[in-house]
Tab-separated table of C-alpha atoms and ligand atoms in Angstrom:
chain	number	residue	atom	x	y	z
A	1	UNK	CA	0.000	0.000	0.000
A	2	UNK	CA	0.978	3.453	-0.360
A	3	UNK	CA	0.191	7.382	1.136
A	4	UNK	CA	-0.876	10.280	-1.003
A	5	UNK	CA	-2.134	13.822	0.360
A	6	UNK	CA	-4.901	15.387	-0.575
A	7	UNK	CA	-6.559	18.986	-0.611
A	8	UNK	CA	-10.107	19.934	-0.877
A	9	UNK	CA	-9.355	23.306	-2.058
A	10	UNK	CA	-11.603	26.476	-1.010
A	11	UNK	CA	-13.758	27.285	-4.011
A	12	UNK	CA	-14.948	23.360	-3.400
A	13	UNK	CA	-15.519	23.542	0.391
A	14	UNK	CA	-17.184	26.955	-0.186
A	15	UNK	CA	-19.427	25.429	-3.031
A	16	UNK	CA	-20.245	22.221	-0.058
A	17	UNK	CA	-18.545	19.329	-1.911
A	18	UNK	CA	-16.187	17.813	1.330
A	19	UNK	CA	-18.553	15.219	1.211
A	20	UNK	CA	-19.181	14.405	-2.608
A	21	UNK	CA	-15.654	14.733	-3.679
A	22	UNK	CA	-14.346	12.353	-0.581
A	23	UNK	CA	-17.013	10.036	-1.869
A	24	UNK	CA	-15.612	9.590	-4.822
A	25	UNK	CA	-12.035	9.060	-3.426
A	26	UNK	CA	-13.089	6.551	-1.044
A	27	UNK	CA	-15.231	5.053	-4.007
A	28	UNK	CA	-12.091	5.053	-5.954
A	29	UNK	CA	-10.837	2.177	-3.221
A	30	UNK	CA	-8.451	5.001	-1.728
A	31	UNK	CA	-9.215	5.173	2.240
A	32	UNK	CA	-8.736	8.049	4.228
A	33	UNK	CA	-6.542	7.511	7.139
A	34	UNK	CA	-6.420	11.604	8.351
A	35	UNK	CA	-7.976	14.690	7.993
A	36	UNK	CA	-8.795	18.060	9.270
A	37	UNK	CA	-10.145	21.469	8.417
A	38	UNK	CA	-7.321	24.258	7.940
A	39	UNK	CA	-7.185	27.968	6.941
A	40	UNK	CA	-4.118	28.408	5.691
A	41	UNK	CA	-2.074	31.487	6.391
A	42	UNK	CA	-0.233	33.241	3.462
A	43	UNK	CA	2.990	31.946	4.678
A	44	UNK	CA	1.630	28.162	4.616
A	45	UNK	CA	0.276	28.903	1.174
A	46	UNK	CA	3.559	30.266	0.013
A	47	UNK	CA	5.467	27.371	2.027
A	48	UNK	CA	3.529	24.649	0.025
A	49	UNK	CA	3.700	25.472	-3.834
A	50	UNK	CA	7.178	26.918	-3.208
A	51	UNK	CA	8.217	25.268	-6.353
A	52	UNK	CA	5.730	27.155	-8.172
A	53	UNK	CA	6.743	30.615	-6.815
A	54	UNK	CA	8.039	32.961	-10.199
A	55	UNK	CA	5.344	31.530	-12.337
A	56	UNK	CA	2.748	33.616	-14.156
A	57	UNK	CA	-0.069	31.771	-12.166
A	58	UNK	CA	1.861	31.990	-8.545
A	59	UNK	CA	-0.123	35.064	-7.265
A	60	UNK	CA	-3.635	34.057	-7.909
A	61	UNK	CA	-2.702	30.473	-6.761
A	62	UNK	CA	-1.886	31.664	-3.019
A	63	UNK	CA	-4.622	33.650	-3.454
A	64	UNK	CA	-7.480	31.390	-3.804
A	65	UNK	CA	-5.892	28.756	-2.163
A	66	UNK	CA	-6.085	31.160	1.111
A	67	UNK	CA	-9.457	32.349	-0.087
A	68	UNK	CA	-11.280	29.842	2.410
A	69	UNK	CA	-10.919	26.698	4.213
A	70	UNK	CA	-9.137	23.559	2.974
A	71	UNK	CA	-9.770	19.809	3.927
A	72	UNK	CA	-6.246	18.100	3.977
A	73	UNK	CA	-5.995	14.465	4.115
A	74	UNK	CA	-4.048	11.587	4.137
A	75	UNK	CA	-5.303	8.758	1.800
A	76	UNK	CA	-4.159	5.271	2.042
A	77	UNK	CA	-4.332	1.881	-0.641
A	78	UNK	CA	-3.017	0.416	-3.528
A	79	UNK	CA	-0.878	2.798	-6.417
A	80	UNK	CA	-2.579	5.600	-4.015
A	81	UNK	CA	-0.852	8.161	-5.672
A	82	UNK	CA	-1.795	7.176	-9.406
A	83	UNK	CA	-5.756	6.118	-8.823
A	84	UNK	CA	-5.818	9.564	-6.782
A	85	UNK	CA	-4.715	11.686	-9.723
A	86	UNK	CA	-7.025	9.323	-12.339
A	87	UNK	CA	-9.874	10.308	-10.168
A	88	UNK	CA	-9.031	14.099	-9.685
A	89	UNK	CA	-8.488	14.548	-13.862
A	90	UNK	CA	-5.816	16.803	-15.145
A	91	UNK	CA	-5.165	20.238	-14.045
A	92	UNK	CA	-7.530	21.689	-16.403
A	93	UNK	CA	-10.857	20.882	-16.035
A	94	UNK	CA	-12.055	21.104	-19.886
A	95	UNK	CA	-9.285	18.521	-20.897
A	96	UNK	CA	-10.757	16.301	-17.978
A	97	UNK	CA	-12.098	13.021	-18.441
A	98	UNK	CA	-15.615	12.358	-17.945
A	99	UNK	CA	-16.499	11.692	-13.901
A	100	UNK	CA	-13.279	12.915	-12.912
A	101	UNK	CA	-13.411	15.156	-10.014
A	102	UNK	CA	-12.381	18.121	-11.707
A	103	UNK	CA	-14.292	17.346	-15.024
A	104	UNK	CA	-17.742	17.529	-12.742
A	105	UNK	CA	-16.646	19.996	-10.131
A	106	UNK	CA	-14.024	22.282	-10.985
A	107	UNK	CA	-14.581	25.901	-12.229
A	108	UNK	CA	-11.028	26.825	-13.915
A	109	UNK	CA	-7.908	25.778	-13.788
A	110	UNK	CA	-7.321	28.204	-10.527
A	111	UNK	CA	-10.124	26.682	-8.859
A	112	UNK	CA	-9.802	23.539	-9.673
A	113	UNK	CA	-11.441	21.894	-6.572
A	114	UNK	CA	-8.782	19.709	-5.497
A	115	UNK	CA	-5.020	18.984	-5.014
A	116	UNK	CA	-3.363	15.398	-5.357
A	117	UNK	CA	0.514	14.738	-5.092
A	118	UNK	CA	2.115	14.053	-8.099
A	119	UNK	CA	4.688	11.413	-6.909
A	120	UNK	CA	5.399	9.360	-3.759
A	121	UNK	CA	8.203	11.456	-2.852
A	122	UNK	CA	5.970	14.746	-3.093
A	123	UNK	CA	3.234	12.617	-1.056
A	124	UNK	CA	5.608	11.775	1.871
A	125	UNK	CA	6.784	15.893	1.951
A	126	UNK	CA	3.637	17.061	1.754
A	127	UNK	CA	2.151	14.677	4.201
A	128	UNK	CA	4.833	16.016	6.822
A	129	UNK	CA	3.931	19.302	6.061
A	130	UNK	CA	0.408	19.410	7.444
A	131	UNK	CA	0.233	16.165	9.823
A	132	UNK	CA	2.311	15.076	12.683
A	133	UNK	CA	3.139	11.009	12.572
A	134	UNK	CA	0.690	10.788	15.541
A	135	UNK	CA	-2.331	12.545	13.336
A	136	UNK	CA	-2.281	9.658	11.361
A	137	UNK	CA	-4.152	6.642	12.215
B	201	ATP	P1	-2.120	20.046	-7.861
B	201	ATP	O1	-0.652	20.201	-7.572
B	201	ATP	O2	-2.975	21.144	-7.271
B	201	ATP	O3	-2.652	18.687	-7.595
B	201	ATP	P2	-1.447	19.758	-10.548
B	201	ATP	O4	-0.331	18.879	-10.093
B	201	ATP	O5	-2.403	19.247	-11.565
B	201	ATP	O6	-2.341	20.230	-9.384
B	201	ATP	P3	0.500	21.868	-10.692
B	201	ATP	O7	1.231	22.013	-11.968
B	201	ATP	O8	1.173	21.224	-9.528
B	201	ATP	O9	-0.874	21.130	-11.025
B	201	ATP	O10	-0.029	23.311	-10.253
B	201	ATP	C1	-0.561	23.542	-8.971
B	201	ATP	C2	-1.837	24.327	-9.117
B	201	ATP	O11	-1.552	25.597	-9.717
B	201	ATP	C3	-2.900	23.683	-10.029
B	201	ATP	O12	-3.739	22.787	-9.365
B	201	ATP	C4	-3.661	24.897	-10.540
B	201	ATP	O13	-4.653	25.337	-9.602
B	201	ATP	C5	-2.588	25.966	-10.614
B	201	ATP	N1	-2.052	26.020	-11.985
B	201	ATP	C6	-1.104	25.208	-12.527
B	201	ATP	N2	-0.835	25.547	-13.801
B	201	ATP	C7	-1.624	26.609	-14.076
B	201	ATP	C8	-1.826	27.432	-15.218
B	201	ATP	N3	-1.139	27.223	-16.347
B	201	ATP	N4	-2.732	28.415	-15.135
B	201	ATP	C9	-3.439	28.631	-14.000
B	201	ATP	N5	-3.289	27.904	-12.887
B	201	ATP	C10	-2.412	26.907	-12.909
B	202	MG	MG1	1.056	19.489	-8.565
């Protein structure tokens, strides 16, 4: 089994879809072994998509992503990291497949509902950055 982290972003938790988009996850076979409501602060924001700090899309990101609250959670099972990003759909909502997350939910590309690490390694970093090992389980 294997750990990927998660984000409900805020123009989802603002629109009321915690429950329909964790649905899907945990319909997906993925389990979800933390999670917990956060506001994050501009700093955290900043912290997190540090790698995308320069880029033309950096601004707005930190932005909406401190526009609201977030859902953050751990999620636990088989190629966890893959079927998570199979069920989100690709960063851009139109280019989506069909019942993906972010085909049905997602507004833009900037609000596009959720957040899924991209590789095991990013899981594991991004995990620690928002839970404590005693959070989890
Ligand atoms: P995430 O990391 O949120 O799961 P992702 O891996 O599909 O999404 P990244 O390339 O890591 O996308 O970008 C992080 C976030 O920045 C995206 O989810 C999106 O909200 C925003 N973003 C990325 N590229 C663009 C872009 N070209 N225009 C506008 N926003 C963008
Ligand atoms: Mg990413």
């Amino acid at each position: 089994v294997q750990r990927t982290f998660s984000i409900i972003k805020p123009d989802a938790v603002n629109r009321n879809l915690i429950g329909e988009i964790t649905a899907r996850l945990e319909k997906s076979g993925l389990s979800v072994i933390a999670s917990k409501m956060l506001h994050l602060t501009t700093e955290q924001a900043a912290g997190f998509y540090a790698e995308h700090e320069g880029k033309p899309f950096y601004e707005t990101l930190i932005t909406n992503m401190t526009a609201g609250s977030i859902i953050v959670q751990v999620l636990e099972g088989e190629d966890a990291v893959a079927k998570n990003r199979e069920v989100m759909g690709t960063t851009d909502p139109e280019k989506a497949a069909p019942g993906t997350i972010r085909k049905d939910f997602a507004v833009s590309m900037q609000k596009n509902s959720v957040h899924g690490s991209d590789s095991p390694e990013s899981a594991a970093r991004e995990i620690a950055y928002f839970f404590n090992e005693n959070e989890i389980y």
